[in-house]
Coordinates of C-alpha atoms and ligand atoms in Angstrom, one line a residue:
X53 CA 20.1 -14.5 4.8
X54 CA 19.6 -10.8 4.6
X55 CA 17.6 -10.9 1.4
X56 CA 14.5 -9.6 3.0
X57 CA 13.5 -7.6 6.0
X58 CA 10.8 -10.1 6.9
X59 CA 12.2 -13.2 8.7
X60 CA 10.2 -16.2 7.3
X61 CA 11.2 -18.7 10.0
X62 CA 8.6 -19.9 12.6
X63 CA 8.3 -17.7 15.7
X64 CA 11.5 -17.9 17.7
X65 CA 13.9 -16.1 20.0
X66 CA 17.5 -15.4 19.2
X67 CA 20.3 -13.7 20.9
X68 CA 22.1 -11.0 18.9
X69 CA 25.0 -11.1 21.5
X70 CA 25.9 -14.8 21.7
X71 CA 23.9 -16.4 18.8
X72 CA 21.7 -18.5 21.1
X73 CA 18.4 -19.4 19.5
X74 CA 15.2 -21.1 20.7
X75 CA 12.3 -22.4 18.7
X76 CA 10.5 -24.5 21.4
X77 CA 9.4 -24.0 25.0
X78 CA 10.6 -26.1 28.0
X79 CA 7.9 -28.7 27.2
X80 CA 9.2 -29.1 23.7
X81 CA 6.2 -27.3 22.1
X82 CA 7.1 -25.2 19.1
X83 CA 6.4 -21.4 19.5
X84 CA 5.1 -21.4 16.0
X85 CA 2.2 -23.6 17.0
X86 CA 0.9 -20.8 19.3
X87 CA 2.3 -17.6 17.7
X88 CA 2.1 -17.0 14.0
X89 CA 4.3 -13.9 14.4
X90 CA 7.4 -13.8 16.5
X91 CA 6.8 -10.2 17.4
X92 CA 3.9 -11.3 19.7
X93 CA 6.1 -13.6 21.9
X94 CA 6.5 -12.5 25.5
X95 CA 9.8 -10.7 26.4
X96 CA 12.6 -13.1 27.4
X97 CA 16.3 -12.8 28.3
X98 CA 19.0 -15.1 27.0
X99 CA 19.6 -18.0 29.3
X100 CA 23.3 -18.1 28.2
X101 CA 24.4 -14.5 28.5
X102 CA 21.5 -12.6 30.1
X103 CA 20.9 -10.1 27.3
X104 CA 17.3 -9.5 26.0
X105 CA 16.5 -11.9 23.2
X106 CA 15.3 -10.7 19.8
X107 CA 11.8 -11.9 18.9
X108 CA 11.4 -12.7 15.3
X109 CA 9.8 -14.9 12.6
X110 CA 6.6 -14.6 10.6
X111 CA 6.3 -18.4 9.8
X112 CA 6.3 -18.6 6.0
X113 CA 7.1 -22.0 4.5
X114 CA 9.9 -22.0 1.9
X115 CA 7.6 -23.7 -0.5
X116 CA 5.4 -20.6 -0.9
X117 CA 8.3 -18.7 -2.4
X118 CA 10.1 -21.3 -4.6
X119 CA 7.7 -24.3 -4.7
X120 CA 8.0 -27.6 -2.9
X121 CA 11.0 -28.8 -5.0
X122 CA 12.4 -25.3 -5.7
X123 CA 10.8 -25.6 -9.1
X124 CA 8.4 -22.6 -9.1
X125 CA 9.3 -19.3 -10.8
X126 CA 9.6 -17.1 -7.8
X127 CA 7.5 -14.0 -7.5
X128 CA 10.0 -11.3 -6.6
X129 CA 8.4 -8.0 -5.6
X130 CA 10.6 -5.0 -4.6
X131 CA 8.9 -1.9 -3.3
X132 CA 10.7 1.4 -3.8
X133 CA 9.7 4.9 -2.9
X134 CA 7.6 6.2 -5.8
X135 CA 10.3 8.9 -6.2
X136 CA 13.0 6.3 -6.9
X137 CA 11.1 3.8 -9.0
X138 CA 12.3 5.0 -12.3
X139 CA 16.0 4.8 -11.3
X140 CA 15.5 1.3 -9.8
X141 CA 14.1 0.3 -13.2
X142 CA 17.0 1.8 -15.0
X143 CA 19.4 -0.1 -12.7
X144 CA 18.2 -3.5 -14.0
X145 CA 19.9 -2.5 -17.3
X146 CA 23.2 -2.2 -15.4
X147 CA 22.6 -5.5 -13.6
X148 CA 21.5 -7.7 -16.5
X149 CA 22.4 -5.8 -19.7
X150 CA 20.2 -3.5 -21.8
X151 CA 19.1 -6.3 -24.2
X152 CA 18.1 -8.6 -21.3
X153 CA 15.5 -6.5 -19.7
X154 CA 12.1 -5.4 -21.0
X155 CA 9.0 -3.8 -19.5
X156 CA 6.3 -6.4 -19.2
X157 CA 3.8 -5.7 -22.0
X158 CA 0.1 -5.9 -21.6
X159 CA -2.7 -6.1 -24.2
X160 CA -5.8 -4.1 -23.6
X161 CA -8.9 -5.6 -25.2
X162 CA -12.3 -4.3 -26.2
X163 CA -14.7 -4.2 -23.2
X164 CA -18.4 -4.9 -23.6
X165 CA -19.6 -1.2 -23.3
X166 CA -16.9 -0.1 -25.9
X167 CA -17.9 -2.9 -28.2
X168 CA -21.5 -1.9 -28.0
X169 CA -20.5 1.7 -28.8
X170 CA -18.5 0.6 -31.8
X171 CA -21.4 -1.3 -33.3
X172 CA -23.9 1.5 -32.7
X173 CA -21.4 4.0 -34.1
X174 CA -20.9 2.0 -37.2
X175 CA -24.7 1.8 -38.0
X176 CA -25.1 5.5 -37.3
X177 CA -22.2 6.4 -39.6
X178 CA -23.7 4.2 -42.4
X179 CA -27.1 5.6 -41.8
X180 CA -28.5 2.1 -41.0
X181 CA -31.5 2.7 -38.7
X182 CA -33.4 -0.6 -38.6
X183 CA -31.2 -2.7 -36.4
X184 CA -32.7 -3.9 -33.2
X185 CA -30.8 -4.1 -29.9
X186 CA -30.5 -7.9 -30.0
X187 CA -28.6 -7.7 -33.3
X188 CA -26.4 -4.8 -31.9
X189 CA -25.7 -7.0 -28.9
X190 CA -24.9 -10.0 -31.0
X191 CA -22.4 -8.1 -33.1
X192 CA -20.9 -6.5 -30.0
X193 CA -20.3 -9.9 -28.6
X194 CA -18.1 -10.6 -31.6
X195 CA -15.9 -7.6 -30.8
X196 CA -15.5 -8.2 -27.1
X197 CA -12.0 -9.3 -26.2
X198 CA -10.3 -8.2 -29.5
X199 CA -7.0 -6.4 -29.1
X200 CA -7.5 -2.6 -28.7
X201 CA -4.2 -1.3 -27.5
X202 CA -0.9 -2.3 -25.9
X203 CA 0.3 -1.1 -22.6
X204 CA 2.8 -1.9 -19.9
X205 CA 2.6 -3.4 -16.4
X206 CA 3.3 -0.7 -13.8
X207 CA 6.4 -2.3 -12.4
X208 CA 7.1 -5.5 -14.2
X209 CA 10.5 -6.1 -15.7
X210 CA 11.0 -9.3 -17.7
X211 CA 14.5 -10.7 -17.4
X212 CA 15.9 -12.7 -20.3
X213 CA 18.7 -15.2 -19.3
X214 CA 22.1 -14.2 -20.9
X215 CA 22.4 -17.5 -22.8
X216 CA 19.1 -16.7 -24.7
X217 CA 17.6 -14.0 -26.9
X218 CA 14.5 -12.0 -26.2
X219 CA 13.2 -13.3 -29.6
X220 CA 13.2 -16.9 -28.2
X221 CA 10.3 -15.8 -26.2
X222 CA 8.6 -12.8 -27.7
X223 CA 8.9 -9.9 -30.2
X224 CA 9.4 -6.6 -28.5
X225 CA 8.4 -3.0 -29.3
X226 CA 8.6 0.6 -28.3
X227 CA 5.5 1.7 -26.4
X228 CA 3.2 3.9 -28.5
X229 CA 5.6 3.5 -31.5
X230 CA 8.0 5.9 -29.8
X231 CA 11.5 4.9 -30.7
X232 CA 13.0 7.4 -28.2
X233 CA 11.3 5.7 -25.3
X234 CA 13.6 4.7 -22.5
X235 CA 12.0 1.2 -22.3
X236 CA 11.0 -1.5 -24.8
X237 CA 8.1 -3.7 -23.9
X238 CA 7.4 -7.4 -24.7
X239 CA 5.0 -7.6 -27.6
X240 CA 3.2 -10.6 -26.1
X241 CA 1.1 -10.0 -23.0
X242 CA 3.4 -11.1 -20.1
X243 CA 0.8 -13.5 -18.8
X244 CA 1.5 -15.6 -21.9
X245 CA 5.2 -15.9 -21.1
X246 CA 5.3 -15.6 -17.3
X247 CA 5.7 -19.4 -16.8
X248 CA 8.9 -19.3 -18.9
X249 CA 10.8 -16.2 -17.9
X250 CA 11.4 -14.4 -14.7
X251 CA 9.6 -11.1 -14.0
X252 CA 10.8 -8.7 -11.4
X253 CA 8.1 -6.5 -9.9
X254 CA 9.8 -3.2 -9.1
X255 CA 6.9 -1.2 -7.8
X256 CA 6.5 2.4 -6.6
X257 CA 5.0 2.7 -3.2
X258 CA 4.3 5.7 -1.1
X259 CA 5.1 4.1 2.3
X260 CA 8.9 4.2 1.8
X261 CA 8.5 7.8 0.7
X262 CA 6.6 8.7 3.8
X263 CA 9.1 6.7 6.1
X264 CA 12.0 8.5 4.5
X265 CA 10.5 11.9 5.0
X266 CA 9.7 11.1 8.7
X267 CA 13.4 10.0 9.1
X268 CA 14.7 13.2 7.4
X269 CA 12.4 15.5 9.4
X270 CA 12.8 13.8 12.8
X271 CA 16.5 12.7 12.6
X272 CA 15.5 9.2 13.9
X273 CA 15.9 5.8 12.3
X274 CA 12.6 4.2 11.3
X275 CA 14.3 0.8 11.5
X276 CA 14.7 1.3 15.3
X277 CA 10.9 1.3 15.8
X278 CA 10.1 -1.6 18.2
X279 CA 7.6 -3.8 16.4
X280 CA 6.1 -5.1 19.7
X281 CA 5.2 -1.6 21.0
X282 CA 2.1 -1.9 23.1
X283 CA 0.9 1.7 22.8
X284 CA 1.2 1.5 19.0
X285 CA -0.8 -1.8 19.0
X286 CA -3.5 -0.2 21.1
X287 CA -4.6 2.3 18.3
X288 CA -6.0 -0.7 16.4
X289 CA -8.6 -1.3 19.2
X290 CA -9.0 2.2 20.9
X291 CA -8.2 5.9 20.4
X292 CA -7.3 6.3 24.1
X293 CA -3.5 6.5 23.7
X294 CA -4.1 9.3 21.1
X295 CA -5.8 11.3 23.9
X296 CA -9.1 11.7 21.9
X297 CA -12.5 10.1 21.8
X298 CA -14.1 8.4 18.8
X299 CA -16.7 11.2 18.7
X300 CA -14.1 13.9 18.6
X301 CA -12.4 12.4 15.5
X302 CA -15.5 10.9 13.9
X303 CA -13.8 7.5 13.5
X304 CA -14.2 4.2 15.5
X305 CA -10.5 3.4 15.5
X306 CA -7.2 5.2 15.9
X307 CA -6.0 4.0 12.5
X308 CA -6.9 7.0 10.3
X309 CA -4.0 7.6 7.9
X310 CA -2.3 4.3 8.6
X311 CA -1.6 2.4 5.4
X312 CA -3.5 -0.9 5.0
X313 CA -5.8 0.1 7.9
X314 CA -7.1 3.6 7.0
X315 CA -9.8 3.0 4.3
X316 CA -13.5 2.7 5.3
X317 CA -13.4 -1.0 4.5
X318 CA -10.4 -1.8 6.6
X319 CA -11.4 0.5 9.4
X320 CA -14.6 -1.5 9.5
X321 CA -12.7 -4.7 9.7
X322 CA -10.4 -3.4 12.4
X323 CA -13.4 -2.1 14.4
X324 CA -15.0 -5.5 14.2
X325 CA -11.9 -7.6 15.0
X326 CA -10.2 -5.2 17.5
X327 CA -6.7 -6.8 16.9
X328 CA -4.2 -6.8 19.8
X329 CA -1.4 -8.8 18.1
X330 CA 0.9 -8.2 15.2
X331 CA -0.1 -11.6 13.7
X332 CA -3.7 -10.3 13.6
X333 CA -2.7 -7.2 11.7
X334 CA -0.9 -9.4 9.1
X335 CA -4.1 -11.5 8.8
X336 CA -6.3 -8.5 8.3
X337 CA -4.0 -7.3 5.5
X338 CA -4.2 -10.7 3.9
X339 CA -8.0 -10.8 4.3
X340 CA -8.5 -7.4 2.8
X341 CA -6.4 -8.2 -0.3
X342 CA -8.0 -11.6 -0.9
X343 CA -11.2 -12.4 -2.8
X344 CA -14.0 -14.2 -1.0
X345 CA -11.8 -14.7 2.0
X346 CA -13.4 -12.2 4.4
X347 CA -16.9 -11.2 3.2
X348 CA -19.1 -14.3 3.3
X349 CA -16.3 -16.4 4.6
X350 CA -14.1 -15.6 7.6
X351 CA -16.4 -12.8 8.7
X352 CA -19.3 -15.2 9.0
X353 CA -17.2 -17.8 11.0
X354 CA -16.3 -15.1 13.6
X355 CA -19.8 -13.6 13.7
X356 CA -21.3 -17.1 14.4
X357 CA -18.7 -17.9 16.9
X358 CA -17.5 -21.0 15.0
X359 CA -13.8 -20.1 15.5
X360 CA -11.9 -17.1 17.0
X361 CA -10.2 -14.6 14.6
X362 CA -6.8 -16.1 15.4
X363 CA -7.8 -19.4 13.6
X364 CA -9.4 -18.2 10.4
X365 CA -7.5 -18.4 7.1
X366 CA -6.0 -15.0 6.1
X367 CA -3.1 -15.6 3.8
X368 CA -2.3 -18.5 1.5
X369 CA 0.6 -19.6 3.8
X370 CA -1.9 -20.0 6.6
X371 CA -3.4 -23.1 4.8
X372 CA -0.1 -24.9 4.4
X373 CA 1.1 -24.1 8.0
X374 CA -2.2 -25.0 9.5
X375 CA -2.4 -28.4 7.7
X376 CA 1.2 -29.3 8.6
X377 CA 0.6 -28.4 12.3
X378 CA -2.5 -30.7 12.1
X379 CA -0.6 -33.7 10.8
X380 CA -0.8 -33.5 7.0
X381 CA 2.3 -34.4 4.9
X382 CA 4.1 -31.1 3.8
X383 CA 3.8 -32.0 0.1
X384 CA 0.0 -32.6 0.5
X385 CA -0.4 -29.4 2.5
X386 CA 1.5 -27.5 -0.2
X387 CA -0.6 -28.9 -3.1
X388 CA -3.9 -28.0 -1.3
X389 CA -2.6 -24.5 -0.6
X390 CA -1.7 -24.0 -4.2
X391 CA -5.1 -25.3 -5.3
X392 CA -7.1 -23.2 -2.9
X393 CA -5.2 -19.9 -3.4
X394 CA -5.9 -19.9 -7.1
X395 CA -9.7 -20.3 -6.4
X396 CA -9.7 -23.8 -8.0
X397 CA -12.0 -25.4 -5.3
X398 CA -15.0 -24.0 -7.1
X399 CA -13.7 -24.6 -10.6
X400 CA -12.3 -28.2 -10.4
X401 CA -14.7 -30.3 -8.3
X402 CA -13.0 -33.6 -9.0
X403 CA -9.6 -32.6 -7.7
X404 CA -11.3 -30.7 -4.8
X405 CA -13.1 -33.9 -3.9
X406 CA -9.8 -35.7 -3.4
X407 CA -8.3 -32.9 -1.4
X408 CA -11.4 -32.7 0.8
X409 CA -11.2 -36.4 1.5
X410 CA -7.5 -36.1 2.4
X411 CA -8.3 -33.4 4.9
X412 CA -11.3 -35.2 6.3
X413 CA -9.3 -38.3 6.9
X414 CA -6.7 -36.2 8.7
X415 CA -9.4 -34.9 11.0
X416 CA -9.4 -31.3 9.7
X417 CA -12.5 -29.5 11.0
X418 CA -15.4 -29.0 8.5
X419 CA -15.3 -25.1 8.9
X420 CA -11.7 -25.1 7.6
X421 CA -12.5 -27.2 4.6
X422 CA -15.7 -25.1 3.8
X423 CA -13.7 -22.0 4.1
X424 CA -11.1 -23.2 1.6
X425 CA -13.8 -24.1 -0.9
X426 CA -15.1 -20.5 -1.0
X427 CA -11.7 -18.8 -1.6
X428 CA -11.1 -17.2 -5.0
X429 CA -7.8 -15.4 -4.5
X430 CA -5.4 -15.2 -1.6
X431 CA -2.6 -12.8 -0.7
X432 CA 0.9 -14.2 0.2
X433 CA 1.9 -13.7 3.8
X434 CA 5.3 -12.2 2.8
X435 CA 3.5 -9.2 1.2
X436 CA 1.1 -8.8 4.1
X437 CA 4.0 -9.0 6.6
X438 CA 6.1 -6.4 4.7
X439 CA 3.2 -4.0 4.3
X440 CA 2.2 -4.3 8.0
X441 CA 5.7 -3.8 9.1
X442 CA 5.8 -0.4 7.2
X443 CA 2.3 0.4 8.5
X444 CA 3.3 -0.4 12.1
X445 CA 6.4 1.9 11.9
X446 CA 4.3 4.7 10.6
X447 CA 1.7 4.0 13.4
X448 CA 4.5 4.2 16.0
X449 CA 5.3 7.8 14.9
X450 CA 1.6 8.6 15.0
X451 CA 1.5 7.6 18.6
X452 CA 4.9 8.8 19.9
X453 CA 6.0 11.7 17.5
X454 CA 2.6 12.8 16.0
X455 CA 3.7 16.0 14.4
X456 CA 6.1 14.1 12.2
X457 CA 3.4 11.6 11.3
X458 CA 0.9 14.2 10.2
X459 CA 3.5 16.3 8.4
X460 CA 4.7 13.3 6.4
X461 CA 1.1 12.1 5.8
X462 CA 0.0 15.4 4.3
X463 CA 3.2 15.5 2.2
X464 CA 3.0 12.0 0.7
X465 CA -0.5 10.6 1.0
X466 CA -3.0 13.4 0.7
X467 CA -4.3 14.3 -2.8
X468 CA -6.5 17.4 -2.2
X469 CA -6.4 20.2 0.4
X470 CA -8.5 22.9 1.9
X471 CA -5.5 24.5 3.5
X472 CA -7.3 27.6 4.8
X473 CA -9.7 25.4 6.7
X474 CA -6.9 23.3 8.1
X475 CA -5.1 26.5 9.4
X476 CA -8.4 27.7 11.1
X477 CA -8.5 24.6 13.3
X478 CA -10.8 22.0 14.8
X479 CA -14.3 23.7 14.6
X480 CA -13.9 24.9 11.1
X481 CA -12.5 21.6 9.9
X482 CA -15.5 19.7 11.5
X483 CA -18.0 22.1 9.9
X484 CA -16.5 21.7 6.4
X485 CA -16.4 17.9 6.8
X486 CA -20.1 17.7 7.8
X487 CA -20.8 20.1 4.9
X488 CA -19.2 17.7 2.4
X489 CA -20.7 14.6 4.0
X490 CA -24.2 16.2 3.7
X491 CA -23.7 16.5 -0.1
X492 CA -23.7 12.7 -0.3
X493 CA -23.2 11.5 -3.9
X494 CA -23.3 15.1 -5.2
X495 CA -19.8 15.7 -3.7
X496 CA -17.1 16.0 -6.4
X497 CA -14.0 13.9 -6.5
X498 CA -12.0 16.9 -5.3
X499 CA -14.3 17.3 -2.4
X500 CA -13.9 13.6 -1.6
X501 CA -10.2 14.1 -1.6
X502 CA -10.5 17.1 0.6
X503 CA -12.7 15.2 3.0
X504 CA -10.1 12.5 3.3
X505 CA -7.3 14.9 4.2
X506 CA -9.6 16.9 6.5
X507 CA -10.5 13.7 8.4
X508 CA -6.8 13.3 9.3
X509 CA -6.5 17.1 10.0
X510 CA -9.5 16.9 12.4
X511 CA -7.8 14.1 14.4
X512 CA -4.6 16.1 14.4
X513 CA -6.4 19.2 15.6
X514 CA -8.2 17.2 18.3
X515 CA -4.7 16.1 19.5
X516 CA -3.6 19.7 19.9
X517 CA -1.4 20.0 16.8
X518 CA -1.9 23.1 14.7
X519 CA -1.2 24.0 11.1
X520 CA 0.8 27.2 11.1
X521 CA 0.0 29.9 8.4
X522 CA 2.3 29.9 5.3
X523 CA 5.7 31.5 5.8
X524 CA 7.6 32.5 2.7
X525 CA 10.9 31.5 4.2
X526 CA 9.9 28.5 6.4
X527 CA 7.4 26.7 4.1
X528 CA 8.9 24.2 1.6
X529 CA 7.8 23.6 -2.0
X530 CA 6.4 20.1 -1.7
X531 CA 6.6 18.9 1.8
X532 CA 5.2 19.9 5.2
X533 CA 7.6 20.9 7.9
X534 CA 7.6 20.5 11.7
X535 CA 8.1 23.7 13.6
X536 CA 7.8 22.2 17.1
X537 CA 6.0 19.2 18.7
X538 CA 2.6 20.9 18.3
X539 CA 2.9 22.8 15.0
X540 CA 3.4 21.8 11.4
X541 CA 3.7 24.2 8.5
X542 CA 2.2 23.5 5.0
X543 CA 3.9 23.3 1.7
X544 CA 3.3 25.8 -1.1
X545 CA 2.0 23.1 -3.4
X546 CA -1.1 22.7 -1.2
X547 CA -2.4 26.2 -2.3
X548 CA -5.2 25.6 -4.8
X549 CA -3.9 26.2 -8.3
X550 CA -0.2 26.5 -7.4
X551 CA 1.8 23.9 -9.3
X552 CA 5.1 22.1 -8.5
X553 CA 7.2 24.4 -10.7
X554 CA 6.1 27.6 -9.1
X555 CA 6.3 26.0 -5.6
X556 CA 9.9 25.1 -6.3
X557 CA 10.6 28.6 -7.6
X558 CA 9.4 30.1 -4.4
X559 CA 11.5 27.8 -2.2
X560 CA 14.6 28.4 -4.3
X561 CA 14.2 32.2 -4.5
X562 CA 13.4 32.5 -0.8
X563 CA 16.7 30.6 0.0
X564 CA 18.7 33.1 -2.1
X565 CA 17.8 36.4 -0.5
X566 CA 14.6 38.0 1.1
X567 CA 11.8 39.4 -1.1
X568 CA 11.7 43.2 -0.9
X569 CA 8.1 43.5 -2.2
X570 CA 5.2 41.6 -3.6
X571 CA 6.3 42.8 -7.1
X572 CA 9.8 41.4 -6.4
X573 CA 8.2 38.1 -5.3
X574 CA 6.0 37.9 -8.4
X575 CA 8.9 38.6 -10.9
X576 CA 11.4 36.3 -9.2
X577 CA 9.1 33.3 -8.6
X578 CA 7.1 33.7 -11.9
X579 CA 3.7 33.7 -10.1
X580 CA 0.4 34.6 -12.0
X581 CA -1.6 37.6 -10.8
X582 CA -4.5 35.3 -9.8
X583 CA -2.3 33.4 -7.5
X584 CA -0.8 36.6 -6.1
X585 CA -4.3 37.8 -5.3
X586 CA -5.2 34.5 -3.6
X587 CA -2.0 34.5 -1.6
X588 CA -2.6 38.1 -0.6
X589 CA -6.1 37.2 0.6
X590 CA -4.5 34.4 2.7
X591 CA -2.3 37.0 4.4
X592 CA 0.9 35.5 3.2
X593 CA 2.3 39.0 2.2
X594 CA 1.3 40.8 5.4
X595 CA 3.7 43.6 6.1
X596 CA 5.3 43.5 2.6
X597 CA 5.4 46.5 0.2
X598 CA 3.4 46.3 -3.0
X599 CA 6.2 47.6 -5.2
X600 CA 10.0 47.8 -5.1
X601 CA 10.2 51.6 -5.6
X602 CA 11.9 53.2 -2.8
X603 CA 10.8 56.6 -1.5
X604 CA 13.9 58.8 -1.3
X605 CA 12.3 61.7 0.6
Ligands
LIG2137 ZN1 22.9 -14.6 24.5

């Protein structure tokens, strides 16, 4: 229907030329029974017109979105570039009217440590010394959970239908009592009203920012990336296609810097599973966002060879789809999925006993039922498929147009830089990385951030891509540039202590006319003496006069 980029139908072929479609093979077996993602289907040409068929479908039952009888309040999540989130929020006022949209309010409560501090502080202030810790603990228990402050959900917009008033549901307020604030929030915590009104989640995400930058730098269209590319898929099980060894890049997979697959936890999962299909990537994303789905559950099943990875439960939709393919009535399969995904199997033993019996009678294997019982929270497949699609596109650039991948990663994902080290190249980067690693828990947050970006820089250097020194006229304020296939150039904002405003000044002034001296640069760009000294030490002003005074003789 064009609502979403993710096609929710079961795996299928369709012809973009003559509209032919195919959901079953010659023997009448549904492709969905074998392939949980259409991108994994083998290539095929259209039997009607001979054109290559499009492979599509992520197999998500309608009921997971709107409920079995279309009676569920749908969870609508829209991910925007974090640079555009505010204007996307603002646009809901145009769509629905300014009095029909409110930021979803939250209520922050007193946590146990804070409560304990309150009680201790009270006694200290009053000079009461003879209270034992049990009494302090008892009084603290009474404070825990009381309202402390109000806040707002990072992306939630509550929509009031036009035939009702906001006050039919909740009072509203300005956040932090600021009547000039652009948004009003619901006074009640949105969890208390979420069953009654629609909430749009309009979230800011860095993947769209990164993809847009890649597109702008490379003049290619990220939507043209083939989602069945074999070389891209191979980085999830090997670093071979990147032309480096695991030792060289100090990482067991080729997924450093790939969203959803680049943290230590997910790199560990990828290393263990060695996925070779898109469906497996979707499942890994589902597993890593769930609670008690991977650790102590699916991980054990695979380790003990009970079932292969392709069968374990990864997303909530997997439960419904699996049960239907194994003969359960769709409504029953839906009810069990809803029960399990909310982690109710461990909280409501009576209902669980009924569901267990239904599954046993249908011949569902014991491992599946046990696995359901352990689950506390499960991710929806629609989210997982959308995130993995972005991740796969980014991974394609990492394999095929690496300079653009690295330039965009440093521009949108990295938080801290040791840019001098990055410019010096592989050996220096490796030394610094080992240096930080050896500090263990003594490493500061900044050093942790630097270590993260140096890990990616090390891989980049191992692949023969260099970071060029700063250039007053080629470097940009906030984003890295690509000089050629093997060279990227850093942004001014990566210089330690140089903020966004000054970085933008430099880019703007450089585009007007050349700097005639360091003095001229300092005045026009409003740069502090400390920064000038730092930049001079980095060799950025090499060959430039100190002052603007011309010698006439
Ligand atoms: Zn055709």
